[in-house]
Amino acid sequence: MPVLVMKFGGTSVATLDRIKRAAKRVGVEVAKGYDVIVIVSAMSGKTNELVGWVNETSPMYDAREYDAVVSSGENVTAGLMALTLQEMDVPARSWQGWQVPVKTTSSHSAARIEEIPTENIMGRFEQGMRVAVVAGFQGVSPEGRITTLGRGGSDTTAVAFAAAFGAERCDIYTDVDGVYTTDPRICEKARKLDRIAFEEMLELASLGAKVLQTRSVELAMRYKVRLRVLSSFEEQSDEAGTLVCDEDEIMESNVVAGVAHSRDEAKMTLLSVADRPGIAATIFTALSEANVNVDMIVQNISEEGRTDMTFSCPTDQVARADKALAAAKADGVLNFSELVADTNVCKVSVVGIGMRSHTGVAAKMFRVLSNEAINIKVITTSEIKISVLIDRKYMELAVQALHDAFELDKAG
Ligand code: ADP
Ligand code: ASP
Ligand code: MG
């Protein structure tokens, strides 16, 4: 029988009633003849609560125990979903990551899936089971410890299962009815897209649109998984939601496809570092060894052999970055006068494959921000995106002004 993967995010399994509603939707697909793999998130708010408990217990926690704790939310919903399906007379069984097993790397809290053997679940489908409910977000390391895939990781579990099982489609059920031109919660003119290209979705996700975890889009692109985002709260047709697909399957196209934002960014500047070969390598090796995810990097013009180096990273990694650079200074491998952190910035980005062939997008973006008197602190660009760091208090304003200026409320 054909296999379908259906993933339900936190709000879609937030209560027993919602689990029932999701289970009914699974029942509809089973009745159509699919064997279904259901991937569940933890009930909404649960993972945040678990992360909070870990931080309170141990601020510089052991990442293996962090994973042991934060993976547990998904175990509860997987069991409850299986029970709910059984109550509906749908043959179902739950699996935790290690039982499948979802084999991952051992980078705790940011593990990558390496392999998902299918025999175990396939064997059960052959014996008449119709639904395998799998706890999302978690796996098992080569050392046999529980791992997690990074926040939002159940999306990646879903796509990885779809690829491993050759599923006909991977449906991501969430609390919005598809992928929008920007976050509909901060821009009421945001427009739902019927289709979006993998590359644009990849950029939007990596720049902060949390509707899909970045890694899930990467996997879908690589393994040609038919990936759809849709609402678990509305009645659905086969055409509902947003299909993430190849560029050539899309008719409509605006130069800019969407605007993304990332709220919790920090800008850090190392003042007066030596301007000579090897210094950037020293700084960014120290940061990478401390697991700091550096995003933008700017090096200023040097004066008298000294320069300033600015980089951005998530606000919750500022303390780690601080510690790593101070240690490098204390060890004598790096010399700087001061490390200045600005933790009140955010990143706003415009994304579109049309930018490859159109000029003037950057100029227009900067003009729009200047008209709103928003100061740009750092700029980076790639072939299909432009990102700026600005003060966090202007985030909503910037997103709305850019959405208006690029007329994203209108189909191209
Ligand atoms: P889930 O719990 O189902 O995984 P998430 O909260 O992770 O859901 O992702 C859905 C949220 O993503 C939406 O509620 C919305 O606020 C946010 N979002 C940000 N950018 C976009 C976008 N471009 N299109 C749709 N949703 C977006
Ligand atoms: N529960 C995890 C989180 O909140 C994983 C997920 O929902 O995708 O990040
Ligand atoms: Mg999510």
Short mmCIF file of C-alpha atoms and ligand atoms in Angstrom, two decimals:
data_model
loop_
_atom_site.label_atom_id
_atom_site.label_comp_id
_atom_site.label_asym_id
_atom_site.label_seq_id
_atom_site.Cartn_x
_atom_site.Cartn_y
_atom_site.Cartn_z
CA MET A 1 0.00 0.00 0.00
CA PRO A 2 1.21 3.53 -0.65
CA VAL A 3 2.70 5.30 2.34
CA LEU A 4 1.80 8.82 3.48
CA VAL A 5 3.62 10.84 6.13
CA MET A 6 1.49 13.22 8.22
CA LYS A 7 3.18 15.48 10.78
CA PHE A 8 1.26 17.31 13.50
CA GLY A 9 2.95 20.27 15.19
CA GLY A 10 2.58 21.37 18.81
CA THR A 11 -0.63 23.37 18.51
CA SER A 12 -2.23 20.55 16.52
CA VAL A 13 -1.75 18.13 19.45
CA ALA A 14 -2.07 20.68 22.27
CA THR A 15 -5.05 18.98 23.96
CA LEU A 16 -6.71 15.55 23.96
CA ASP A 17 -9.47 17.04 21.78
CA ARG A 18 -6.98 18.25 19.23
CA ILE A 19 -5.25 14.88 19.21
CA LYS A 20 -8.67 13.36 18.47
CA ARG A 21 -9.21 15.81 15.64
CA ALA A 22 -5.78 15.00 14.18
CA ALA A 23 -6.45 11.27 14.57
CA LYS A 24 -9.70 11.65 12.60
CA ARG A 25 -7.74 13.22 9.77
CA VAL A 26 -5.34 10.29 9.85
CA GLY A 27 -8.37 7.96 9.76
CA VAL A 28 -9.55 9.62 6.52
CA GLU A 29 -6.23 8.83 4.81
CA VAL A 30 -6.23 5.26 6.15
CA ALA A 31 -9.73 4.82 4.69
CA LYS A 32 -8.38 5.97 1.32
CA GLY A 33 -5.95 3.04 1.45
CA TYR A 34 -2.74 4.59 2.72
CA ASP A 35 -0.45 3.14 5.34
CA VAL A 36 0.30 6.24 7.39
CA ILE A 37 3.37 7.30 9.33
CA VAL A 38 2.30 9.99 11.78
CA ILE A 39 5.04 12.19 13.23
CA VAL A 40 4.04 14.10 16.34
CA SER A 41 5.51 17.08 18.17
CA ALA A 42 5.19 17.67 21.89
CA MET A 43 2.04 19.46 23.07
CA SER A 44 2.51 23.18 22.44
CA GLY A 45 4.54 24.90 25.16
CA LYS A 46 5.86 21.59 26.49
CA THR A 47 9.31 21.73 24.91
CA ASN A 48 9.80 25.32 26.13
CA GLU A 49 8.87 24.22 29.62
CA LEU A 50 11.35 21.32 29.50
CA VAL A 51 14.13 23.59 28.17
CA GLY A 52 13.36 26.01 31.02
CA TRP A 53 13.66 23.24 33.60
CA VAL A 54 17.05 22.20 32.20
CA ASN A 55 18.37 25.77 32.26
CA GLU A 56 17.13 26.30 35.79
CA THR A 57 18.72 23.10 37.01
CA SER A 58 22.04 23.53 35.23
CA PRO A 59 22.88 26.70 33.24
CA MET A 60 25.98 25.13 31.60
CA TYR A 61 24.14 21.83 31.16
CA ASP A 62 25.46 18.53 29.82
CA ALA A 63 23.94 18.37 26.32
CA ARG A 64 23.26 14.61 26.64
CA GLU A 65 20.99 15.20 29.61
CA TYR A 66 19.37 18.20 27.88
CA ASP A 67 18.35 15.79 25.12
CA ALA A 68 17.17 13.19 27.62
CA VAL A 69 14.82 15.78 29.11
CA VAL A 70 13.59 17.79 26.12
CA SER A 71 12.89 14.76 23.94
CA SER A 72 10.31 13.50 26.42
CA GLY A 73 7.44 15.75 25.31
CA GLU A 74 7.11 13.87 22.04
CA ASN A 75 6.95 10.48 23.82
CA VAL A 76 3.72 11.52 25.51
CA THR A 77 1.96 12.66 22.34
CA ALA A 78 3.12 9.59 20.38
CA GLY A 79 1.54 7.25 22.92
CA LEU A 80 -1.63 9.32 23.20
CA MET A 81 -2.02 9.48 19.42
CA ALA A 82 -1.63 5.70 19.11
CA LEU A 83 -4.23 5.16 21.86
CA THR A 84 -6.64 7.61 20.23
CA LEU A 85 -6.34 5.79 16.90
CA GLN A 86 -6.87 2.43 18.59
CA GLU A 87 -10.03 3.81 20.20
CA MET A 88 -11.21 4.57 16.64
CA ASP A 89 -10.44 0.95 15.65
CA VAL A 90 -7.49 1.97 13.53
CA PRO A 91 -4.59 -0.48 14.09
CA ALA A 92 -1.80 1.80 15.37
CA ARG A 93 1.41 1.56 17.38
CA SER A 94 3.82 4.19 18.70
CA TRP A 95 7.61 4.31 18.29
CA GLN A 96 10.16 6.44 20.07
CA GLY A 97 13.20 7.45 18.02
CA TRP A 98 15.53 4.78 19.47
CA GLN A 99 13.01 2.02 18.76
CA VAL A 100 12.86 2.61 15.00
CA PRO A 101 15.83 3.37 15.28
CA VAL A 102 16.30 6.90 13.94
CA LYS A 103 20.11 6.85 13.76
CA THR A 104 21.69 10.27 14.18
CA THR A 105 25.08 11.88 14.72
CA SER A 106 26.08 12.53 18.31
CA SER A 107 25.88 16.37 18.14
CA HIS A 108 23.44 16.62 20.99
CA SER A 109 20.64 19.20 20.62
CA ALA A 110 21.54 19.64 16.94
CA ALA A 111 21.90 16.07 15.71
CA ARG A 112 21.53 15.10 12.07
CA ILE A 113 19.68 12.04 10.91
CA GLU A 114 22.01 9.55 9.22
CA GLU A 115 19.79 6.55 8.60
CA ILE A 116 16.27 5.28 9.19
CA PRO A 117 15.97 1.53 8.69
CA THR A 118 12.47 0.73 7.42
CA GLU A 119 12.20 -3.03 8.11
CA ASN A 120 10.75 -2.72 11.58
CA ILE A 121 7.79 -0.50 10.64
CA MET A 122 7.33 -2.02 7.17
CA GLY A 123 7.11 -5.48 8.75
CA ARG A 124 4.30 -4.23 10.98
CA PHE A 125 2.46 -2.66 8.04
CA GLU A 126 2.67 -6.03 6.29
CA GLN A 127 1.06 -7.66 9.31
CA GLY A 128 -1.93 -5.31 9.10
CA MET A 129 -0.94 -2.36 11.24
CA ARG A 130 -2.11 0.80 9.44
CA VAL A 131 -0.54 3.65 11.36
CA ALA A 132 2.97 4.01 12.84
CA VAL A 133 3.04 6.95 15.21
CA VAL A 134 6.61 8.18 15.62
CA ALA A 135 7.85 10.68 18.20
CA GLY A 136 9.36 13.54 16.21
CA PHE A 137 12.48 15.56 17.02
CA GLN A 138 14.47 12.65 18.49
CA GLY A 139 16.90 9.92 17.55
CA VAL A 140 19.70 7.82 18.93
CA SER A 141 23.46 8.44 18.65
CA PRO A 142 26.08 5.82 17.73
CA GLU A 143 26.87 5.72 21.47
CA GLY A 144 23.28 4.71 22.16
CA ARG A 145 22.21 8.00 23.77
CA ILE A 146 19.01 9.90 22.96
CA THR A 147 19.58 12.90 20.67
CA THR A 148 17.38 15.77 19.47
CA LEU A 149 17.42 17.50 16.12
CA GLY A 150 17.21 21.18 17.11
CA ARG A 151 14.07 23.25 17.73
CA GLY A 152 11.39 22.60 15.16
CA GLY A 153 13.05 19.26 14.42
CA SER A 154 9.85 17.22 14.01
CA ASP A 155 9.54 18.70 10.51
CA THR A 156 12.87 17.09 9.70
CA THR A 157 11.81 13.77 11.22
CA ALA A 158 8.75 13.87 8.95
CA VAL A 159 10.66 14.57 5.74
CA ALA A 160 13.35 12.01 6.60
CA PHE A 161 10.68 9.33 7.09
CA ALA A 162 9.00 10.34 3.83
CA ALA A 163 12.34 9.92 2.03
CA ALA A 164 13.22 6.63 3.74
CA PHE A 165 9.80 5.05 3.10
CA GLY A 166 9.32 6.52 -0.39
CA ALA A 167 6.12 8.18 0.79
CA GLU A 168 3.76 9.59 -1.79
CA ARG A 169 3.69 12.89 0.11
CA CYS A 170 4.76 14.50 3.37
CA ASP A 171 1.97 16.64 4.83
CA ILE A 172 2.96 19.08 7.58
CA TYR A 173 -0.13 20.03 9.59
CA THR A 174 0.32 23.26 11.53
CA ASP A 175 -1.54 26.28 12.93
CA VAL A 176 -1.53 28.31 9.69
CA ASP A 177 -3.00 27.13 6.40
CA GLY A 178 0.24 27.22 4.43
CA VAL A 179 3.39 29.16 3.72
CA TYR A 180 2.75 32.89 3.46
CA THR A 181 4.67 35.75 1.86
CA THR A 182 5.66 36.64 5.42
CA ASP A 183 4.68 35.62 8.95
CA PRO A 184 0.89 36.19 8.98
CA ARG A 185 1.12 36.92 12.71
CA ILE A 186 3.04 40.12 12.15
CA CYS A 187 1.71 41.30 8.79
CA GLU A 188 -2.00 41.06 8.19
CA LYS A 189 -1.57 41.56 4.45
CA ALA A 190 0.55 38.39 4.22
CA ARG A 191 -0.70 36.25 1.34
CA LYS A 192 -0.80 32.47 1.28
CA LEU A 193 1.26 30.93 -1.50
CA ASP A 194 -0.13 27.92 -3.41
CA ARG A 195 3.39 26.87 -4.29
CA ILE A 196 6.89 27.88 -3.28
CA ALA A 197 10.22 26.75 -4.71
CA PHE A 198 12.50 24.63 -2.52
CA GLU A 199 15.29 27.19 -2.74
CA GLU A 200 13.09 30.06 -1.63
CA MET A 201 11.63 28.01 1.20
CA LEU A 202 15.14 27.01 2.24
CA GLU A 203 16.21 30.67 2.47
CA LEU A 204 13.02 31.76 4.25
CA ALA A 205 13.39 28.94 6.77
CA SER A 206 17.04 29.60 7.45
CA LEU A 207 16.32 33.32 7.83
CA GLY A 208 13.73 32.77 10.51
CA ALA A 209 10.37 31.69 9.01
CA LYS A 210 9.80 28.91 11.49
CA VAL A 211 6.94 27.26 9.61
CA LEU A 212 9.44 24.59 8.43
CA GLN A 213 12.78 23.68 9.98
CA THR A 214 15.59 24.49 7.51
CA ARG A 215 16.99 20.97 7.53
CA SER A 216 13.59 19.53 6.57
CA VAL A 217 13.56 21.66 3.42
CA GLU A 218 17.13 20.62 2.59
CA LEU A 219 16.18 16.96 2.87
CA ALA A 220 12.99 17.40 0.85
CA MET A 221 14.98 19.10 -1.89
CA ARG A 222 17.68 16.43 -1.94
CA TYR A 223 15.34 13.44 -1.86
CA LYS A 224 12.56 14.99 -3.98
CA VAL A 225 9.94 14.62 -1.29
CA ARG A 226 6.57 16.15 -2.15
CA LEU A 227 6.21 18.47 0.82
CA ARG A 228 2.96 20.21 1.70
CA VAL A 229 2.15 22.62 4.55
CA LEU A 230 -1.47 22.86 5.64
CA SER A 231 -3.76 23.64 8.55
CA SER A 232 -4.90 21.03 11.02
CA PHE A 233 -7.86 23.26 11.93
CA GLU A 234 -9.63 23.48 8.58
CA GLU A 235 -11.33 20.96 6.35
CA GLN A 236 -8.84 19.95 3.67
CA SER A 237 -8.97 19.10 0.00
CA ASP A 238 -6.12 17.54 -1.98
CA GLU A 239 -5.23 21.02 -3.23
CA ALA A 240 -5.12 22.71 0.17
CA GLY A 241 -2.13 24.41 1.74
CA THR A 242 1.19 25.18 0.10
CA LEU A 243 3.21 22.77 -1.98
CA VAL A 244 6.99 23.15 -1.69
CA CYS A 245 8.27 22.06 -5.09
CA ASP A 246 10.79 22.58 -7.90
CA GLU A 247 11.08 26.02 -9.43
CA ASP A 248 9.82 24.81 -12.82
CA GLU A 249 6.52 23.63 -11.32
CA ILE A 250 5.65 27.25 -10.47
CA MET A 251 3.84 29.60 -12.84
CA GLU A 252 3.47 32.73 -10.75
CA SER A 253 6.61 34.57 -9.78
CA ASN A 254 7.38 37.82 -8.02
CA VAL A 255 10.98 39.04 -7.97
CA VAL A 256 10.72 38.92 -4.18
CA ALA A 257 8.79 35.87 -2.92
CA GLY A 258 8.80 36.62 0.78
CA VAL A 259 10.07 38.52 3.79
CA ALA A 260 11.53 36.70 6.79
CA HIS A 261 12.49 37.90 10.23
CA SER A 262 14.54 36.54 13.07
CA ARG A 263 13.88 38.28 16.36
CA ASP A 264 16.59 37.14 18.73
CA GLU A 265 19.82 38.18 17.08
CA ALA A 266 22.84 39.81 18.68
CA LYS A 267 25.54 41.90 17.07
CA MET A 268 29.00 41.52 18.57
CA THR A 269 32.02 43.65 17.76
CA LEU A 270 35.62 42.91 18.66
CA LEU A 271 37.40 46.25 18.86
CA SER A 272 40.99 46.66 17.79
CA VAL A 273 42.13 43.23 16.65
CA ALA A 274 45.38 42.84 14.70
CA ASP A 275 44.88 43.01 10.94
CA ARG A 276 47.06 40.12 9.80
CA PRO A 277 46.65 36.66 8.28
CA GLY A 278 45.19 34.11 10.67
CA ILE A 279 43.24 36.43 12.95
CA ALA A 280 39.81 35.72 11.46
CA ALA A 281 40.64 32.01 11.56
CA THR A 282 41.54 32.28 15.26
CA ILE A 283 38.35 34.18 16.16
CA PHE A 284 35.95 31.97 14.27
CA THR A 285 37.65 28.72 15.26
CA ALA A 286 37.23 29.69 18.92
CA LEU A 287 33.55 30.50 18.29
CA SER A 288 32.90 27.34 16.35
CA GLU A 289 34.53 25.17 19.00
CA ALA A 290 32.19 26.79 21.52
CA ASN A 291 29.23 25.88 19.25
CA VAL A 292 28.35 29.50 18.49
CA ASN A 293 26.37 29.76 15.26
CA VAL A 294 27.87 32.79 13.62
CA ASP A 295 25.77 34.30 10.87
CA MET A 296 26.84 37.65 9.42
CA ILE A 297 30.50 38.74 9.48
CA VAL A 298 31.91 42.18 8.69
CA GLN A 299 35.50 43.29 8.92
CA ASN A 300 36.14 47.04 8.95
CA ILE A 301 38.90 48.95 7.19
CA SER A 302 42.05 48.80 9.24
CA GLU A 303 43.96 51.70 10.68
CA GLU A 304 47.54 51.33 11.77
CA GLY A 305 47.39 47.56 11.52
CA ARG A 306 44.31 47.19 13.77
CA THR A 307 40.73 46.56 12.72
CA ASP A 308 37.26 45.89 14.16
CA MET A 309 35.47 42.62 13.49
CA THR A 310 31.67 42.39 13.76
CA PHE A 311 29.59 39.23 13.71
CA SER A 312 26.04 38.23 14.59
CA CYS A 313 24.77 35.19 16.49
CA PRO A 314 21.58 34.18 18.35
CA THR A 315 21.14 36.16 21.62
CA ASP A 316 21.17 33.02 23.75
CA GLN A 317 24.71 32.27 22.52
CA VAL A 318 26.19 35.63 23.54
CA ALA A 319 27.45 34.35 26.89
CA ARG A 320 29.14 31.39 25.21
CA ALA A 321 30.75 33.64 22.57
CA ASP A 322 31.93 36.01 25.28
CA LYS A 323 33.50 33.19 27.24
CA ALA A 324 35.21 31.63 24.21
CA LEU A 325 36.75 34.93 23.08
CA ALA A 326 37.82 35.93 26.58
CA ALA A 327 39.51 32.52 26.92
CA ALA A 328 41.33 33.02 23.60
CA LYS A 329 42.51 36.41 24.87
CA ALA A 330 43.66 34.95 28.18
CA ASP A 331 45.57 32.20 26.33
CA GLY A 332 47.40 34.87 24.33
CA VAL A 333 46.18 33.60 20.91
CA LEU A 334 43.95 36.64 20.33
CA ASN A 335 44.33 40.27 21.26
CA PHE A 336 41.49 42.80 21.25
CA SER A 337 40.64 45.84 23.34
CA GLU A 338 36.96 45.23 23.95
CA LEU A 339 34.02 43.00 22.99
CA VAL A 340 30.83 45.02 22.56
CA ALA A 341 27.51 43.15 22.43
CA ASP A 342 24.28 44.67 21.12
CA THR A 343 21.52 42.25 22.06
CA ASN A 344 18.64 44.42 20.84
CA VAL A 345 18.81 43.70 17.15
CA CYS A 346 16.84 41.54 14.74
CA LYS A 347 17.37 40.36 11.20
CA VAL A 348 14.95 41.13 8.38
CA SER A 349 15.45 39.56 4.95
CA VAL A 350 13.86 39.61 1.51
CA VAL A 351 14.06 36.41 -0.52
CA GLY A 352 13.31 35.58 -4.15
CA ILE A 353 14.81 33.56 -6.99
CA GLY A 354 13.82 36.46 -9.27
CA MET A 355 16.72 38.42 -7.76
CA ARG A 356 19.11 36.34 -9.86
CA SER A 357 17.97 38.20 -12.96
CA HIS A 358 16.66 41.50 -11.55
CA THR A 359 18.72 44.37 -10.27
CA GLY A 360 17.63 47.12 -7.90
CA VAL A 361 16.14 44.97 -5.11
CA ALA A 362 18.80 46.00 -2.59
CA ALA A 363 18.48 49.68 -3.47
CA LYS A 364 14.71 49.47 -3.07
CA MET A 365 14.97 47.62 0.24
CA PHE A 366 17.39 50.18 1.71
CA ARG A 367 15.22 53.07 0.45
CA VAL A 368 12.12 51.59 2.11
CA LEU A 369 13.93 51.24 5.42
CA SER A 370 15.34 54.74 5.20
CA ASN A 371 11.88 56.16 4.51
CA GLU A 372 10.82 54.64 7.84
CA ALA A 373 13.93 56.14 9.48
CA ILE A 374 15.26 52.67 10.29
CA ASN A 375 19.03 52.49 10.57
CA ILE A 376 20.76 49.49 9.01
CA LYS A 377 23.56 48.06 11.15
CA VAL A 378 24.86 45.17 9.06
CA ILE A 379 24.02 43.96 5.54
CA THR A 380 24.64 40.61 3.87
CA THR A 381 23.51 39.32 0.50
CA SER A 382 23.49 36.12 -1.48
CA GLU A 383 22.22 35.36 -4.98
CA ILE A 384 18.59 35.17 -3.85
CA LYS A 385 18.40 37.10 -0.57
CA ILE A 386 19.30 40.36 1.16
CA SER A 387 19.44 40.52 4.96
CA VAL A 388 19.86 43.46 7.29
CA LEU A 389 20.36 43.78 11.04
CA ILE A 390 18.24 46.57 12.55
CA ASP A 391 17.00 47.55 16.01
CA ARG A 392 14.51 44.98 17.25
CA LYS A 393 11.85 47.57 18.03
CA TYR A 394 11.50 48.23 14.27
CA MET A 395 11.05 44.60 13.26
CA GLU A 396 7.30 44.60 12.61
CA LEU A 397 7.45 47.99 10.92
CA ALA A 398 10.27 46.88 8.61
CA VAL A 399 8.51 43.64 7.65
CA GLN A 400 5.24 45.44 6.89
CA ALA A 401 6.90 48.28 4.95
CA LEU A 402 8.91 45.81 2.81
CA HIS A 403 5.85 43.63 2.24
CA ASP A 404 3.97 46.71 0.98
CA ALA A 405 6.82 48.07 -1.13
CA PHE A 406 7.41 44.78 -2.94
CA GLU A 407 3.61 44.36 -3.35
CA LEU A 408 3.66 40.86 -1.94
CA ASP A 409 -0.06 41.01 -1.23
CA LYS A 410 -0.56 40.71 -5.00
CA ALA A 411 0.20 37.56 -6.98
CA GLY A 412 2.95 38.02 -9.59
P1 ADP B 1 4.26 23.80 14.57
O1 ADP B 1 4.12 23.82 16.05
O2 ADP B 1 3.06 23.27 13.87
O3 ADP B 1 5.52 23.16 14.11
P2 ADP B 1 5.46 26.41 14.24
O4 ADP B 1 5.08 27.38 15.30
O5 ADP B 1 6.79 25.77 14.33
O6 ADP B 1 4.30 25.34 14.12
O7 ADP B 1 5.36 27.12 12.80
C1 ADP B 1 4.18 27.76 12.41
C2 ADP B 1 4.32 29.26 12.62
O8 ADP B 1 5.30 29.78 11.71
C3 ADP B 1 3.09 30.07 12.29
O9 ADP B 1 2.21 30.11 13.38
C4 ADP B 1 3.64 31.42 11.90
O10 ADP B 1 3.52 32.37 12.95
C5 ADP B 1 5.12 31.18 11.67
N1 ADP B 1 5.58 31.68 10.37
C6 ADP B 1 6.68 32.48 10.20
N2 ADP B 1 6.85 32.79 8.92
C7 ADP B 1 5.83 32.20 8.23
C8 ADP B 1 5.46 32.17 6.86
N3 ADP B 1 6.18 32.80 5.91
N4 ADP B 1 4.35 31.48 6.50
C9 ADP B 1 3.63 30.83 7.45
N5 ADP B 1 3.93 30.83 8.76
C10 ADP B 1 5.01 31.50 9.17
N1 ASP B 2 8.85 19.97 20.14
C1 ASP B 2 10.05 20.42 19.47
C2 ASP B 2 10.12 21.94 19.52
O1 ASP B 2 9.24 22.59 20.07
C3 ASP B 2 10.14 19.91 18.07
C4 ASP B 2 9.02 20.32 17.14
O2 ASP B 2 7.90 20.63 17.58
O3 ASP B 2 9.23 20.30 15.93
O4 ASP B 2 11.07 22.51 19.03
MG MG B 3 7.53 23.86 14.02
#
